[in-house]
XYZ file of C-alpha atoms in Angstrom:
581
model
C -76.589 -38.206 -137.097
C -79.877 -39.440 -138.692
C -81.952 -42.189 -137.148
C -80.935 -45.256 -138.721
C -83.326 -48.348 -139.435
C -81.535 -50.421 -136.771
C -81.930 -48.047 -134.053
C -85.413 -47.192 -135.167
C -86.432 -50.743 -134.854
C -85.641 -50.748 -131.257
C -87.525 -47.444 -130.832
C -90.499 -49.067 -132.440
C -90.355 -52.174 -130.342
C -90.278 -49.936 -127.218
C -93.215 -47.902 -128.323
C -95.071 -51.092 -129.173
C -94.606 -52.447 -125.649
C -95.497 -49.063 -124.236
C -98.446 -47.875 -126.378
C -100.268 -50.788 -127.655
C -104.085 -50.767 -126.968
C -103.723 -47.092 -125.960
C -106.483 -44.757 -127.108
C -105.931 -41.338 -129.049
C -107.149 -38.547 -126.774
C -105.685 -35.495 -128.359
C -103.712 -34.499 -131.592
C -101.786 -31.357 -132.408
C -99.472 -29.844 -134.998
C -97.085 -27.608 -133.109
C -95.211 -26.805 -136.287
C -95.366 -27.728 -140.031
C -93.112 -30.731 -139.616
C -94.504 -32.192 -136.410
C -97.486 -34.049 -135.052
C -98.038 -34.611 -131.335
C -100.563 -37.112 -130.040
C -101.844 -37.581 -126.627
C -102.435 -41.230 -126.006
C -104.272 -42.893 -122.915
C -103.672 -46.469 -121.427
C -106.075 -47.669 -118.497
C -103.262 -46.375 -116.098
C -101.136 -43.826 -117.867
C -101.185 -40.938 -120.312
C -98.420 -40.412 -123.070
C -97.521 -37.983 -125.478
C -96.042 -39.166 -128.745
C -94.285 -37.155 -131.005
C -93.816 -37.840 -134.817
C -91.401 -35.456 -136.552
C -90.756 -35.174 -140.024
C -88.261 -32.534 -139.807
C -85.307 -33.208 -142.216
C -82.504 -32.647 -139.622
C -84.036 -34.621 -136.652
C -86.912 -37.035 -138.085
C -88.020 -39.325 -135.428
C -90.955 -41.062 -133.482
C -90.580 -40.970 -129.629
C -92.335 -40.331 -126.312
C -91.787 -36.941 -125.103
C -92.272 -34.961 -121.711
C -91.660 -31.587 -123.525
C -94.298 -28.813 -123.422
C -95.373 -27.534 -126.843
C -96.950 -24.112 -127.841
C -99.525 -24.950 -130.477
C -100.752 -22.539 -133.090
C -104.120 -20.798 -132.344
C -105.740 -22.204 -135.615
C -104.880 -26.024 -136.264
C -103.242 -26.754 -139.678
C -105.260 -28.658 -142.139
C -103.506 -31.814 -141.728
C -103.984 -31.603 -138.109
C -107.643 -31.356 -138.758
C -107.497 -34.355 -140.929
C -105.912 -36.432 -138.269
C -108.393 -35.429 -135.560
C -111.261 -36.362 -137.878
C -110.018 -39.828 -138.583
C -107.988 -40.804 -135.564
C -109.234 -39.339 -132.568
C -110.681 -41.932 -130.179
C -108.844 -44.690 -132.291
C -107.196 -47.297 -130.499
C -103.539 -48.562 -131.345
C -103.708 -52.023 -132.357
C -100.457 -52.545 -133.975
C -97.069 -50.932 -134.866
C -94.690 -52.435 -137.095
C -91.778 -51.362 -139.374
C -90.614 -52.062 -142.931
C -87.662 -54.388 -142.482
C -84.358 -52.284 -143.273
C -86.081 -49.247 -143.838
C -86.721 -46.105 -141.825
C -90.712 -46.360 -141.954
C -92.655 -47.125 -138.897
C -96.579 -48.055 -139.313
C -99.022 -47.055 -136.625
C -102.402 -49.020 -136.922
C -105.433 -47.569 -135.225
C -108.954 -49.100 -135.005
C -111.263 -46.150 -135.582
C -114.927 -45.463 -136.009
C -115.810 -43.787 -139.339
C -118.621 -41.210 -139.950
C -120.998 -44.058 -140.545
C -120.155 -45.721 -137.159
C -118.216 -48.563 -138.889
C -115.086 -49.942 -137.517
C -112.023 -49.260 -139.799
C -108.319 -49.369 -139.604
C -106.371 -46.270 -140.345
C -102.685 -46.557 -140.680
C -100.234 -43.632 -139.978
C -97.010 -44.193 -141.782
C -93.994 -42.262 -140.417
C -91.400 -42.152 -143.207
C -88.146 -40.874 -141.477
C -85.991 -40.543 -144.394
C -83.842 -37.270 -144.069
C -85.284 -34.574 -146.268
C -87.764 -37.109 -147.678
C -89.452 -37.608 -144.225
C -93.214 -37.474 -144.355
C -96.360 -38.664 -142.383
C -99.080 -40.409 -144.628
C -102.490 -41.378 -143.459
C -103.633 -44.412 -145.227
C -106.784 -46.506 -145.173
C -107.341 -49.743 -147.014
C -104.213 -49.292 -148.862
C -104.984 -45.745 -150.447
C -103.594 -42.335 -149.126
C -106.157 -40.203 -147.338
C -103.569 -37.434 -147.157
C -99.833 -36.605 -146.367
C -98.429 -34.054 -144.300
C -96.223 -33.030 -147.357
C -97.731 -33.922 -150.508
C -95.801 -35.207 -153.464
C -97.034 -34.487 -157.053
C -95.849 -35.525 -160.200
C -93.655 -32.371 -160.648
C -91.809 -33.255 -157.372
C -91.203 -37.006 -158.201
C -91.955 -39.069 -161.337
C -91.295 -42.140 -159.317
C -93.733 -42.144 -156.299
C -96.602 -39.603 -155.765
C -98.185 -38.972 -152.275
C -101.557 -37.552 -153.124
C -105.125 -38.130 -151.696
C -106.802 -41.167 -153.514
C -103.599 -42.784 -154.962
C -102.601 -46.193 -153.635
C -100.036 -46.083 -150.918
C -96.558 -47.616 -152.388
C -93.295 -47.967 -150.543
C -90.148 -45.834 -151.428
C -87.660 -47.455 -153.738
C -84.942 -49.181 -151.490
C -81.098 -49.183 -152.188
C -79.743 -52.346 -153.241
C -77.856 -53.346 -150.251
C -78.544 -56.048 -147.716
C -80.029 -55.366 -144.453
C -77.790 -55.196 -141.544
C -80.143 -57.097 -139.189
C -81.064 -59.578 -141.731
C -77.664 -60.494 -143.294
C -74.821 -62.561 -141.897
C -71.757 -60.959 -140.902
C -69.644 -63.073 -143.224
C -71.862 -62.084 -146.249
C -71.353 -58.385 -145.084
C -67.527 -58.776 -144.960
C -67.419 -60.565 -148.234
C -69.272 -57.746 -149.953
C -67.191 -55.094 -148.284
C -63.933 -56.716 -149.403
C -64.807 -56.309 -153.008
C -64.378 -52.691 -152.887
C -61.088 -50.818 -153.204
C -62.064 -48.493 -150.243
C -61.010 -48.036 -146.465
C -62.535 -50.659 -144.306
C -65.308 -48.419 -142.790
C -66.224 -46.767 -145.886
C -66.450 -50.148 -147.889
C -68.496 -51.798 -145.118
C -70.834 -48.821 -145.131
C -71.319 -48.938 -148.861
C -71.974 -52.904 -148.699
C -74.651 -52.844 -146.062
C -77.978 -50.969 -145.564
C -80.201 -50.162 -142.550
C -77.267 -48.651 -140.337
C -75.342 -45.427 -140.204
C -71.575 -44.884 -140.484
C -71.198 -44.932 -136.847
C -72.025 -48.697 -136.805
C -69.300 -49.331 -139.591
C -66.877 -47.351 -137.837
C -67.480 -48.958 -134.544
C -67.293 -52.598 -136.195
C -63.888 -51.620 -137.621
C -62.544 -49.935 -134.321
C -63.590 -53.158 -132.340
C -61.970 -55.620 -134.885
C -58.649 -53.772 -135.128
C -58.431 -51.879 -131.854
C -58.765 -48.546 -133.573
C -58.655 -47.022 -136.902
C -56.864 -48.739 -139.712
C -55.336 -47.469 -142.942
C -56.170 -50.694 -144.586
C -58.261 -51.112 -147.699
C -60.881 -53.807 -147.509
C -59.857 -55.538 -150.568
C -56.408 -56.097 -148.671
C -57.795 -57.810 -145.731
C -56.158 -61.167 -145.050
C -58.323 -64.046 -143.545
C -57.552 -63.414 -139.829
C -58.618 -59.736 -140.232
C -61.909 -60.767 -142.115
C -62.562 -63.184 -139.165
C -61.998 -60.276 -136.571
C -64.269 -57.832 -138.492
C -66.943 -60.769 -138.578
C -66.663 -61.200 -135.011
C -67.143 -57.384 -134.362
C -70.101 -57.394 -136.342
C -71.654 -60.256 -134.756
C -71.100 -58.632 -131.450
C -72.889 -55.356 -132.428
C -75.873 -57.600 -133.903
C -75.915 -59.661 -130.518
C -76.179 -56.218 -128.629
C -79.012 -55.111 -130.958
C -80.802 -58.475 -130.445
C -80.509 -58.013 -126.644
C -82.178 -54.544 -126.779
C -78.973 -52.562 -126.961
C -78.045 -49.499 -124.831
C -79.458 -46.113 -125.798
C -76.233 -44.014 -125.819
C -75.358 -40.388 -126.859
C -71.975 -39.052 -127.489
C -71.167 -35.482 -126.766
C -67.742 -33.682 -127.556
C -66.666 -30.679 -125.198
C -66.238 -27.605 -126.967
C -63.877 -24.525 -126.127
C -66.663 -22.538 -125.000
C -67.504 -25.037 -122.328
C -70.441 -26.518 -124.081
C -70.700 -30.314 -124.671
C -71.784 -30.707 -128.332
C -74.008 -33.748 -129.327
C -72.492 -35.494 -132.167
C -73.779 -39.129 -132.393
C -76.207 -41.509 -130.828
C -76.907 -45.163 -131.322
C -78.013 -48.600 -129.774
C -74.453 -49.383 -128.497
C -71.755 -47.739 -126.138
C -69.184 -46.651 -128.755
C -65.654 -47.024 -128.165
C -64.470 -45.174 -131.349
C -64.299 -41.810 -129.631
C -61.950 -42.811 -126.761
C -61.685 -40.417 -123.872
C -62.262 -37.284 -125.836
C -66.019 -37.976 -125.687
C -68.719 -37.908 -123.175
C -70.958 -40.648 -123.117
C -74.384 -40.599 -121.806
C -76.533 -43.806 -121.295
C -80.330 -43.408 -121.132
C -83.178 -45.799 -119.688
C -85.235 -45.611 -122.785
C -84.651 -44.605 -126.490
C -87.259 -41.939 -126.324
C -85.405 -40.373 -123.592
C -82.241 -40.526 -125.819
C -83.870 -38.952 -128.828
C -85.595 -36.275 -126.890
C -82.568 -35.246 -125.121
C -80.271 -35.237 -128.135
C -82.613 -33.261 -130.235
C -84.160 -30.915 -127.636
C -82.065 -27.882 -128.114
C -81.998 -27.982 -131.807
C -85.586 -28.699 -132.133
C -86.722 -25.813 -129.670
C -84.644 -23.383 -131.849
C -86.099 -24.767 -134.995
C -89.778 -24.439 -133.725
C -89.292 -20.966 -132.631
C -87.792 -20.014 -135.855
C -90.708 -21.324 -137.838
C -93.151 -19.367 -135.495
C -91.172 -16.199 -135.834
C -90.293 -16.365 -139.331
C -93.432 -14.283 -140.568
C -92.981 -11.668 -137.796
C -89.200 -11.503 -138.278
C -89.697 -10.792 -142.052
C -92.216 -8.076 -141.251
C -89.980 -6.401 -138.712
C -86.858 -6.711 -140.942
C -88.977 -5.057 -144.020
C -89.709 -2.072 -141.541
C -86.217 -1.778 -140.448
C -84.900 -1.671 -143.986
C -87.556 0.793 -145.048
C -86.532 2.904 -142.059
C -82.950 2.862 -143.090
C -83.862 3.499 -146.934
C -85.950 6.568 -145.763
C -83.201 7.925 -143.504
C -80.780 7.580 -146.442
C -82.994 9.606 -148.838
C -83.448 12.202 -146.014
C -79.761 12.790 -145.689
C -79.530 13.496 -149.567
C -82.401 15.705 -149.396
C -80.829 17.491 -146.473
C -77.583 17.842 -148.461
C -79.731 19.591 -151.190
C -81.278 21.863 -148.980
C -77.929 23.224 -147.522
C -77.513 24.846 -150.914
C -80.411 27.053 -150.369
C -78.238 29.958 -149.751
C -77.220 29.893 -153.336
C -80.618 30.359 -154.327
C -81.207 33.307 -152.273
C -78.026 34.902 -153.955
C -79.090 34.255 -157.266
C -82.437 36.087 -156.408
C -80.659 39.063 -155.208
C -78.114 39.333 -158.285
C -81.004 38.973 -160.936
C -81.722 42.774 -161.199
C -80.147 43.603 -164.564
C -81.284 40.878 -167.012
C -83.647 40.979 -169.955
C -86.809 38.978 -170.526
C -86.144 35.906 -173.037
C -82.561 35.344 -171.787
C -81.878 31.712 -170.975
C -78.918 32.488 -168.814
C -77.274 35.622 -167.221
C -73.514 36.343 -166.126
C -73.654 38.723 -163.325
C -71.130 40.020 -160.817
C -71.438 38.416 -157.167
C -71.115 41.874 -155.238
C -70.128 39.742 -152.068
C -66.975 38.292 -153.840
C -66.626 40.429 -156.859
C -66.583 37.229 -158.999
C -68.808 36.564 -162.019
C -71.672 34.092 -161.676
C -73.753 32.503 -164.426
C -77.318 31.777 -163.412
C -79.862 29.766 -165.329
C -83.097 31.465 -166.299
C -86.661 30.874 -167.271
C -86.685 32.773 -170.774
C -90.602 33.217 -170.142
C -90.179 35.162 -167.022
C -88.734 38.703 -166.486
C -85.777 39.691 -164.289
C -88.110 40.257 -161.102
C -90.322 37.049 -161.739
C -86.844 34.969 -162.287
C -85.530 36.533 -158.946
C -88.742 35.799 -156.985
C -88.691 32.275 -158.386
C -85.183 31.711 -156.699
C -86.323 33.358 -153.676
C -89.490 30.943 -153.322
C -87.105 28.035 -154.039
C -84.925 29.377 -151.269
C -87.615 29.523 -148.833
C -88.713 25.898 -149.543
C -85.255 24.527 -149.329
C -84.862 26.403 -146.086
C -88.181 25.141 -144.529
C -87.342 21.570 -145.735
C -84.061 21.648 -144.242
C -85.402 22.590 -140.834
C -88.034 19.662 -141.016
C -85.369 17.158 -142.386
C -83.268 17.733 -139.418
C -86.255 16.923 -137.225
C -87.249 13.935 -139.302
C -83.609 12.626 -139.319
C -83.698 12.690 -135.496
C -87.002 10.633 -135.473
C -85.496 8.359 -138.140
C -82.602 7.523 -135.871
C -85.024 6.734 -133.198
C -87.026 4.502 -135.284
C -84.141 2.549 -136.503
C -82.721 2.032 -133.062
C -86.269 0.807 -131.910
C -86.859 -1.554 -134.736
C -83.227 -2.931 -134.365
C -84.325 -3.730 -130.556
C -87.650 -5.226 -131.988
C -85.668 -7.414 -134.493
C -83.287 -8.624 -131.413
C -86.480 -9.507 -129.457
C -88.007 -11.544 -132.213
C -84.633 -13.350 -132.606
C -84.282 -14.169 -129.001
C -87.951 -14.603 -128.053
C -88.185 -17.858 -125.949
C -91.742 -18.997 -127.017
C -94.953 -17.986 -128.725
C -96.231 -16.013 -125.766
C -93.022 -13.602 -126.055
C -93.749 -13.559 -129.953
C -97.350 -12.491 -129.172
C -96.194 -9.820 -126.759
C -93.851 -8.466 -129.508
C -96.731 -8.432 -132.014
C -99.150 -6.717 -129.671
C -96.381 -4.032 -129.222
C -95.904 -3.377 -132.626
C -99.673 -3.082 -133.266
C -99.799 -0.469 -130.337
C -96.971 1.475 -132.145
C -98.981 1.346 -135.333
C -96.760 -1.164 -137.362
C -98.920 -4.121 -137.500
C -102.455 -3.065 -138.506
C -103.969 -6.292 -138.963
C -102.759 -8.405 -136.096
C -105.694 -9.844 -133.659
C -104.602 -10.880 -130.341
C -105.855 -13.924 -128.535
C -109.360 -13.795 -127.333
C -108.132 -15.662 -124.172
C -105.710 -13.137 -122.225
C -102.486 -14.740 -121.145
C -100.715 -13.625 -117.942
C -97.853 -11.424 -118.770
C -94.482 -13.291 -118.393
C -92.417 -12.120 -115.481
C -89.065 -10.560 -115.416
C -85.849 -12.951 -115.855
C -84.548 -13.059 -112.345
C -81.196 -13.916 -111.135
C -79.442 -13.748 -107.754
C -75.906 -12.335 -107.479
C -73.162 -13.865 -105.469
C -73.644 -11.148 -102.810
C -77.339 -12.026 -102.667
C -78.935 -9.150 -104.643
C -81.757 -9.603 -106.863
C -81.057 -8.815 -110.573
C -83.994 -8.327 -112.773
C -83.734 -8.414 -116.861
C -86.793 -7.203 -119.118
C -87.734 -9.746 -121.776
C -88.987 -7.168 -124.178
C -89.299 -3.568 -124.757
C -92.604 -3.140 -122.777
C -91.092 -5.204 -119.918
C -87.924 -2.977 -120.251
C -90.204 0.008 -119.689
C -91.901 -1.369 -116.625
C -88.823 -2.587 -114.976
C -86.837 0.796 -115.570
C -89.491 3.219 -114.765
C -91.835 1.658 -112.607
C -90.263 -1.436 -110.829
C -86.828 -0.140 -110.107
C -86.277 2.867 -107.620
C -83.614 5.660 -107.226
C -80.481 3.776 -105.891
C -81.277 0.528 -107.967
C -78.127 0.245 -110.586
C -79.157 0.242 -114.239
C -77.020 -1.674 -117.150
C -77.337 -1.838 -120.803
C -75.094 -2.484 -123.566
C -73.758 0.704 -125.241
C -75.298 1.568 -128.566
C -76.987 -1.921 -129.588
C -79.944 -3.741 -128.900
C -80.402 -5.494 -125.543
C -82.417 -6.009 -122.439
C -82.540 -3.580 -119.447
C -80.739 -5.077 -116.430
C -81.313 -3.821 -113.035
C -79.783 -4.627 -109.706
C -82.431 -4.165 -106.911
C -80.407 -2.438 -104.252
C -82.796 -2.493 -101.319
C -81.409 1.096 -100.688
C -77.924 -0.254 -100.094
C -74.629 0.161 -101.846
C -74.177 -2.505 -104.569
C -70.805 -4.392 -104.329
C -68.473 -4.402 -107.229
C -68.831 -8.132 -107.673
C -72.740 -7.718 -108.015
C -72.167 -4.996 -110.698
C -69.652 -7.290 -112.599
C -72.245 -10.069 -112.714
C -75.050 -7.745 -113.748
C -72.975 -6.033 -116.484
C -72.228 -9.664 -117.862
C -75.859 -10.630 -117.700
C -76.591 -7.304 -119.732
C -74.202 -8.486 -122.379
C -75.606 -12.069 -122.414
C -78.992 -10.729 -122.990
C -78.375 -8.410 -125.945
C -77.166 -8.696 -129.476
C -73.369 -8.795 -128.517
C -73.693 -11.947 -126.870
C -70.629 -13.942 -127.474
C -68.523 -10.820 -127.841
C -65.567 -9.710 -125.863
C -64.879 -6.270 -124.076
C -68.350 -5.157 -124.961
C -69.089 -1.683 -123.644
C -71.848 -1.518 -121.152
C -73.341 1.675 -119.728
C -74.282 1.764 -116.074
C -76.047 4.302 -113.925
C -78.388 4.637 -111.054
C -81.999 4.361 -111.904
C -82.817 7.968 -110.862
C -80.622 9.224 -113.624
C -82.939 7.818 -116.330
C -85.945 9.433 -117.870
C -88.086 8.854 -120.944
C -88.730 11.564 -123.413
C -92.230 12.486 -124.518
C -93.673 10.293 -127.249
C -90.649 7.870 -127.157
C -91.221 4.355 -128.201
C -91.261 1.349 -125.755
C -87.756 0.580 -124.359
C -86.257 3.847 -125.425
C -85.004 5.902 -122.409
C -82.444 8.638 -121.803
C -79.610 8.815 -119.154
C -76.778 10.949 -117.744
C -74.093 10.601 -115.120
C -73.179 7.029 -116.340
C -70.154 5.073 -116.603
C -69.035 2.625 -119.297
C -67.317 -0.746 -118.557
C -66.025 -3.240 -120.949
C -67.099 -6.685 -120.090
C -66.336 -10.261 -121.387
C -69.016 -12.624 -119.938
C -67.923 -15.871 -118.272
C -69.224 -19.212 -119.447
C -71.744 -20.708 -117.257
C -72.443 -17.459 -115.145
C -76.192 -17.313 -116.123
C -76.948 -20.696 -115.066
C -75.147 -20.072 -111.916
C -77.047 -17.046 -110.970
C -80.386 -18.012 -112.276
C -82.946 -18.221 -109.663
C -84.471 -21.744 -109.052
């Protein structure tokens, strides 16, 4: 669900009471669609998130930690210039619309006090952040020029104008009787008619009003309602408006899924009755906590996707190029396997005349006639020598191609592993480790590492039901470190068969590892692989002493023998159960 104007009004009231008179300390832009501000009051520090992402546009306080880009984007630098040190003097909404205005009293370059306004327009795919001074646009997070819109442009120097509003009465400013009267003019189901007749709220509010009025869903059309039914609908709407006026109850709705995950499907300012017993309702102390929790998983994935997009594209192109190169080598090898025919032609070319374009001679190995193409400029011996030279070239090429094909398979397997690492990286630090690894292997020539060295991330750590520690590498370099340096002889190693994934090791302490622990470690190996979500996934397991690394092998690539293959279907919730706290 998108944040509607009615719920946003309560969010704005909450922010106003918490942040009024707070000063801006720091400003960041973690991703291209988000701005994060640190504000300080006399007693507390708050982080204000302003998101203009189409699927999760909102303003709220947050406690989440963000990884910021090494170089601040241009809009971030602009906000720092105009807003840093500013004091929040007012926060108000455009009635019935999803726009919140933050007024900051700031000092300009001349030392004069000015009011700069940051408008957070939270309107789906048109969401934006606009910095305004004296009614004119300083700049926008997403500039809109005349090609993007003929109706409203958002460019530096232009007057700031409000977006056009739909011709609907505002839910908060219109009487319930007027809403019901407008809805009953439409030949539509009641909830749909009410949603089209009123603005400022999402479909969940219209459905809730109908549910409360009629005790559930109704097949009735709005135009067929009798007077008693209209009165019941009016009463339900008034009830919802009263809840809103009292501050409401921040509530999220989640629906349990077959895989055990509770999927978030809705949130609003009331406790919804329309989902019955099938839903899990969670109430929150504040609207900021509601929004942060509701969008947390989705936003973390989207932030990482944005940060990893360029790296993923680079690695994907390398992988595709390696696959194409391998295909060309196989085709060339197939041609080189015909080298014996060239040698035969050289041996048979003994009885031809100069100037002939072809010769038919008897193959004395089989007794059959063979027609051979000739270069008419060359004599019999020169044509024969030409075929012998071509034979030697093809023979040498065949030997080289077999070696290159083996190297190509290793490269494809390695790049597939790197692609998996990029797709599953938990944060910017993990992506930087992948970039550094690719640079060390000669793939990224122009990547510059951070000047300030970061402490390398630790292995992922789990504890089996039997008390054995299970370690998992986060990337190829960690996989090498874990398997070849940290683990010892009797420690037990796991890896999905012939697919990208992390090395998983049970630290045996020199003891025999129980079957229960082996089963759990194998399941974790599947969960930390490209086969996550699959059933009966083959997992190879062996003791660490049976593993070695070939000379010149790429990071994470190892060889092993004396192994066993087990087929694993991971259990839901196992990872959280075994994760070390």
